[in-house]
Coordinates of C-alpha atoms in Angstrom, one line a residue:
M1 CA 194.2 -120.0 -55.9
A2 CA 194.1 -116.5 -54.4
L3 CA 191.2 -116.3 -52.0
A4 CA 189.9 -113.0 -50.7
L5 CA 187.5 -112.3 -47.8
V6 CA 184.4 -110.7 -49.2
R7 CA 181.6 -109.5 -46.8
H8 CA 177.9 -109.5 -47.6
S9 CA 177.9 -105.7 -47.4
Q10 CA 180.4 -105.6 -50.3
R11 CA 179.0 -108.3 -52.7
P12 CA 175.5 -109.3 -51.6
E13 CA 174.8 -111.0 -54.9
L14 CA 177.3 -113.7 -54.1
W15 CA 174.9 -115.0 -51.4
D16 CA 172.4 -116.0 -54.1
R17 CA 174.8 -118.9 -54.9
I18 CA 175.2 -120.2 -51.4
P19 CA 172.3 -122.7 -51.3
E20 CA 173.5 -124.6 -54.4
R21 CA 177.2 -124.1 -53.7
F22 CA 177.0 -125.7 -50.3
A23 CA 174.3 -128.3 -50.9
G24 CA 175.2 -131.5 -49.0
V25 CA 177.8 -129.9 -46.8
V26 CA 175.5 -130.2 -43.8
P27 CA 172.7 -132.8 -43.3
E28 CA 169.4 -131.7 -44.8
Y29 CA 167.7 -131.6 -41.4
N30 CA 170.1 -128.9 -40.2
L31 CA 168.6 -126.5 -42.7
H32 CA 165.3 -126.6 -41.0
G33 CA 166.0 -125.3 -37.5
D34 CA 163.1 -123.8 -35.6
I35 CA 164.8 -120.5 -35.1
N36 CA 165.9 -119.9 -38.7
G37 CA 162.6 -118.5 -40.0
D38 CA 162.4 -115.7 -37.4
Y39 CA 165.9 -114.4 -37.9
W40 CA 167.4 -115.5 -41.2
N41 CA 166.5 -112.5 -43.3
R42 CA 167.5 -110.1 -40.5
L43 CA 170.9 -111.8 -40.4
F44 CA 171.9 -110.1 -43.7
E45 CA 169.8 -107.0 -43.2
D46 CA 171.1 -106.1 -39.7
F47 CA 174.6 -107.7 -39.6
P48 CA 175.9 -107.7 -43.2
D49 CA 179.5 -107.1 -42.2
F50 CA 179.5 -110.3 -40.1
Q51 CA 178.7 -112.6 -43.0
F52 CA 181.5 -113.4 -45.4
V53 CA 182.8 -115.7 -48.1
L54 CA 186.2 -116.9 -49.3
Y55 CA 186.1 -115.9 -52.9
D56 CA 188.4 -116.5 -55.9
D57 CA 187.8 -113.5 -58.2
E58 CA 189.8 -114.9 -61.1
R59 CA 187.9 -118.1 -61.2
D60 CA 184.6 -116.6 -59.9
V61 CA 184.4 -119.4 -57.3
I62 CA 183.2 -119.4 -53.7
A63 CA 185.3 -121.7 -51.6
G64 CA 184.0 -121.2 -48.1
A65 CA 181.6 -119.2 -46.1
G66 CA 181.3 -117.9 -42.5
R67 CA 178.2 -116.5 -40.7
S68 CA 178.3 -114.8 -37.3
L69 CA 176.6 -112.5 -34.9
P70 CA 177.8 -110.1 -32.2
R71 CA 176.4 -110.8 -28.8
T72 CA 176.8 -109.9 -25.1
W73 CA 178.9 -112.3 -22.9
D74 CA 180.2 -111.7 -19.4
G75 CA 183.2 -114.1 -19.9
T76 CA 181.9 -117.0 -17.9
A77 CA 181.0 -120.5 -19.0
A78 CA 177.5 -120.1 -17.5
D79 CA 176.8 -117.0 -19.6
L80 CA 177.6 -118.8 -22.8
G81 CA 174.0 -120.2 -22.6
P82 CA 172.7 -123.4 -24.0
G83 CA 174.0 -123.0 -27.6
L84 CA 173.2 -121.8 -31.1
D85 CA 169.5 -121.0 -30.9
D86 CA 169.9 -119.0 -27.6
S87 CA 172.9 -117.1 -29.1
I88 CA 170.9 -116.1 -32.2
A89 CA 168.0 -114.9 -30.1
R90 CA 170.3 -113.1 -27.7
A91 CA 172.2 -111.3 -30.5
F92 CA 169.0 -109.8 -31.9
A93 CA 167.6 -109.0 -28.5
D94 CA 170.9 -107.2 -27.7
R95 CA 170.7 -105.2 -30.9
D96 CA 167.0 -104.2 -30.4
A97 CA 167.8 -103.1 -26.8
G98 CA 170.9 -101.2 -27.8
R99 CA 173.2 -103.3 -25.7
A100 CA 176.9 -103.2 -26.8
P101 CA 178.2 -106.7 -27.7
D102 CA 181.2 -108.3 -26.1
A103 CA 182.0 -111.2 -28.4
L104 CA 181.3 -112.6 -31.8
C105 CA 179.4 -115.9 -32.0
A106 CA 180.0 -118.1 -35.0
L107 CA 176.8 -119.5 -36.6
G108 CA 178.5 -121.5 -39.4
I109 CA 181.8 -122.3 -40.9
E110 CA 181.5 -124.1 -44.2
V111 CA 183.8 -125.2 -47.0
A112 CA 182.5 -126.2 -50.4
E113 CA 182.9 -130.0 -51.0
D114 CA 185.4 -129.5 -53.9
H115 CA 187.6 -127.4 -51.6
Q116 CA 187.6 -129.6 -48.5
G117 CA 190.8 -131.1 -47.1
R118 CA 192.8 -128.0 -47.9
G119 CA 192.8 -126.4 -44.5
L120 CA 190.3 -123.8 -45.3
S121 CA 188.4 -124.3 -42.1
K122 CA 191.3 -122.7 -40.3
V123 CA 191.4 -119.9 -42.8
L124 CA 187.7 -119.3 -42.0
L125 CA 188.4 -119.4 -38.3
D126 CA 191.1 -116.7 -38.8
A127 CA 188.6 -114.7 -40.8
M128 CA 186.1 -114.9 -38.0
A129 CA 188.8 -113.6 -35.6
E130 CA 189.6 -110.8 -38.0
T131 CA 185.9 -109.9 -38.2
A132 CA 185.7 -109.8 -34.4
R133 CA 188.8 -107.5 -34.2
C134 CA 187.4 -105.1 -36.8
A135 CA 184.3 -104.8 -34.6
G136 CA 186.3 -104.2 -31.4
L137 CA 185.3 -107.6 -30.0
A138 CA 187.9 -109.6 -28.1
T139 CA 186.5 -113.1 -28.3
V140 CA 185.0 -115.5 -30.8
L141 CA 182.5 -118.0 -29.5
V142 CA 181.9 -121.2 -31.5
P143 CA 179.0 -123.5 -30.7
V144 CA 180.7 -126.5 -32.4
R145 CA 178.8 -129.3 -34.0
P146 CA 181.1 -132.2 -33.2
T147 CA 182.0 -134.1 -36.4
W148 CA 182.0 -137.6 -35.0
K149 CA 179.2 -137.3 -32.5
D150 CA 176.8 -139.0 -34.9
R151 CA 178.8 -142.2 -34.4
Y152 CA 177.9 -142.0 -30.7
P153 CA 174.4 -140.5 -30.6
L154 CA 173.6 -142.1 -27.2
V155 CA 176.6 -140.8 -25.4
P156 CA 176.0 -137.5 -23.5
V157 CA 177.8 -134.7 -25.2
E158 CA 179.5 -133.6 -22.0
R159 CA 181.3 -137.0 -21.9
Y160 CA 181.9 -137.1 -25.6
A161 CA 183.5 -133.6 -25.6
A162 CA 186.0 -134.7 -22.9
W163 CA 187.3 -137.8 -24.8
T164 CA 190.9 -137.5 -25.9
R165 CA 193.3 -139.5 -28.1
D166 CA 196.4 -141.2 -26.8
D167 CA 198.4 -138.0 -27.5
G168 CA 196.1 -136.0 -25.2
T169 CA 194.4 -134.0 -28.0
P170 CA 190.6 -134.0 -28.3
F171 CA 189.1 -137.1 -29.8
D172 CA 186.7 -135.3 -32.1
P173 CA 188.4 -133.9 -35.3
W174 CA 186.6 -130.6 -35.4
I175 CA 187.0 -129.9 -31.6
R176 CA 190.7 -130.9 -32.1
T177 CA 191.1 -128.4 -35.0
Q178 CA 189.5 -125.6 -32.9
V179 CA 191.7 -126.4 -29.8
G180 CA 194.8 -126.6 -32.0
A181 CA 194.0 -123.2 -33.4
G182 CA 194.1 -121.7 -30.0
G183 CA 190.5 -122.3 -28.8
T184 CA 189.5 -123.4 -25.3
L185 CA 186.8 -126.1 -24.7
A186 CA 184.5 -124.1 -22.3
A187 CA 181.2 -126.1 -22.0
A188 CA 178.9 -128.6 -23.6
S189 CA 175.2 -128.5 -24.0
E190 CA 172.6 -131.1 -24.9
R191 CA 170.2 -128.4 -26.3
S192 CA 172.1 -126.2 -28.7
S193 CA 169.6 -126.2 -31.6
R194 CA 166.0 -127.3 -31.9
I195 CA 164.5 -128.8 -35.0
T196 CA 160.9 -129.9 -35.3
G197 CA 158.8 -131.1 -38.2
T198 CA 156.0 -133.4 -39.2
V199 CA 156.8 -137.1 -39.3
A200 CA 156.7 -137.0 -43.1
E201 CA 159.2 -134.1 -43.1
W202 CA 161.6 -136.0 -40.9
E203 CA 161.2 -139.1 -43.0
S204 CA 162.1 -137.0 -46.1
W205 CA 165.1 -135.4 -44.4
T206 CA 166.6 -138.6 -43.1
G207 CA 165.5 -141.2 -45.6
L208 CA 164.0 -143.4 -42.8
A209 CA 160.5 -144.5 -41.9
F210 CA 159.3 -143.9 -38.4
P211 CA 156.3 -146.3 -38.1
E212 CA 155.6 -145.9 -34.3
D213 CA 156.2 -143.5 -31.4
G214 CA 159.6 -143.5 -29.7
E215 CA 163.2 -142.5 -29.9
Y216 CA 165.1 -143.1 -33.1
V217 CA 168.8 -142.9 -34.0
F218 CA 169.1 -141.6 -37.6
P219 CA 171.9 -141.0 -40.1
G220 CA 173.9 -137.8 -39.3
G221 CA 172.0 -137.3 -36.0
L222 CA 174.1 -136.4 -32.9
A223 CA 171.3 -137.5 -30.5
P224 CA 168.0 -139.4 -30.9
L225 CA 164.9 -138.0 -32.6
H226 CA 161.6 -138.2 -30.6
V227 CA 158.6 -139.2 -32.7
D228 CA 155.0 -138.6 -31.7
R229 CA 152.8 -139.9 -34.5
A230 CA 149.5 -139.0 -32.7
R231 CA 150.6 -135.3 -32.8
D232 CA 152.3 -135.8 -36.2
L233 CA 155.4 -134.3 -34.6
A234 CA 159.1 -135.3 -34.6
A235 CA 161.4 -133.3 -32.5
Y236 CA 165.2 -133.2 -32.1
W237 CA 167.6 -131.2 -29.9
E238 CA 171.1 -131.1 -31.5
P239 CA 173.8 -130.9 -28.9
G240 CA 176.9 -128.7 -29.2
V241 CA 180.2 -127.9 -27.6
W242 CA 181.3 -124.3 -26.8
I243 CA 184.8 -123.4 -27.9
T244 CA 186.1 -119.9 -27.1
H245 CA 188.9 -118.2 -29.1
P246 CA 190.8 -115.0 -28.3
A247 CA 190.4 -112.7 -31.3
G248 CA 194.1 -111.7 -31.2
D249 CA 196.8 -112.8 -33.6
R250 CA 196.3 -116.5 -34.1
R251 CA 199.2 -117.3 -36.3
A252 CA 201.3 -118.7 -33.5
H253 CA 198.7 -121.5 -33.1
Q254 CA 198.8 -122.7 -36.7
G255 CA 200.0 -126.2 -37.3
R256 CA 199.3 -127.4 -33.7
S257 CA 196.0 -129.0 -34.2
G258 CA 197.2 -132.6 -33.7
G259 CA 195.7 -133.6 -37.0
S260 CA 193.7 -132.3 -39.9
G261 CA 190.2 -131.3 -38.9
P262 CA 187.1 -131.4 -41.1
D263 CA 186.1 -128.5 -43.3
R264 CA 182.5 -128.2 -42.1
P265 CA 180.6 -126.4 -39.3

């Protein structure tokens, strides 16, 4: 399979296939983030060169997708901010104010289910670095959604991110893949992305019933969900882990991940 990097600015019609092509790759609730409605359309209008797919022209198949935004960053862990939502808002505020970006922030790295397990997540990471280089940006920032954090939803993400295997590599497969590809674990945040909805919406997204007020662990959740039935409101903060990547030549890091990582964001 010969895959080519195709940007939204080159073939915008390919993005009409994305919802169906990547259905089930991320949990349903992750498609309903509070910040998405304000910025989603502007993502493709204002930053089309930073959205791309891995595309097989011969078979007319999309194998993977990457979404990203340029943003300011002063190079410190503190200036990374709390996570995904803050970075999205910052990128658009930077653009509206005419501030020159310093780094490229990844919003999503996704591989279609029928192409997972082939190492395409690393290919997409390389494509993200290439995108940054083309824009004159020296760093790629990735607010990682840790793959196995849903197995330990009550463990603070700072502790979870620091866990290692016997060989010293990160415990989490997606963090391990990122670090093995040359990334540096820079920070962790309990409040990367906010998702709120009615109780009925969250019951639909998770397949669970929430019969009373309180904190609930739910399938796929990286932290508990807070349910307030009197207000008909269920609220969740998804934690994240910041990985920073130099946007230079990453080929020297290939094959040093200490294990195969997941093909998902």
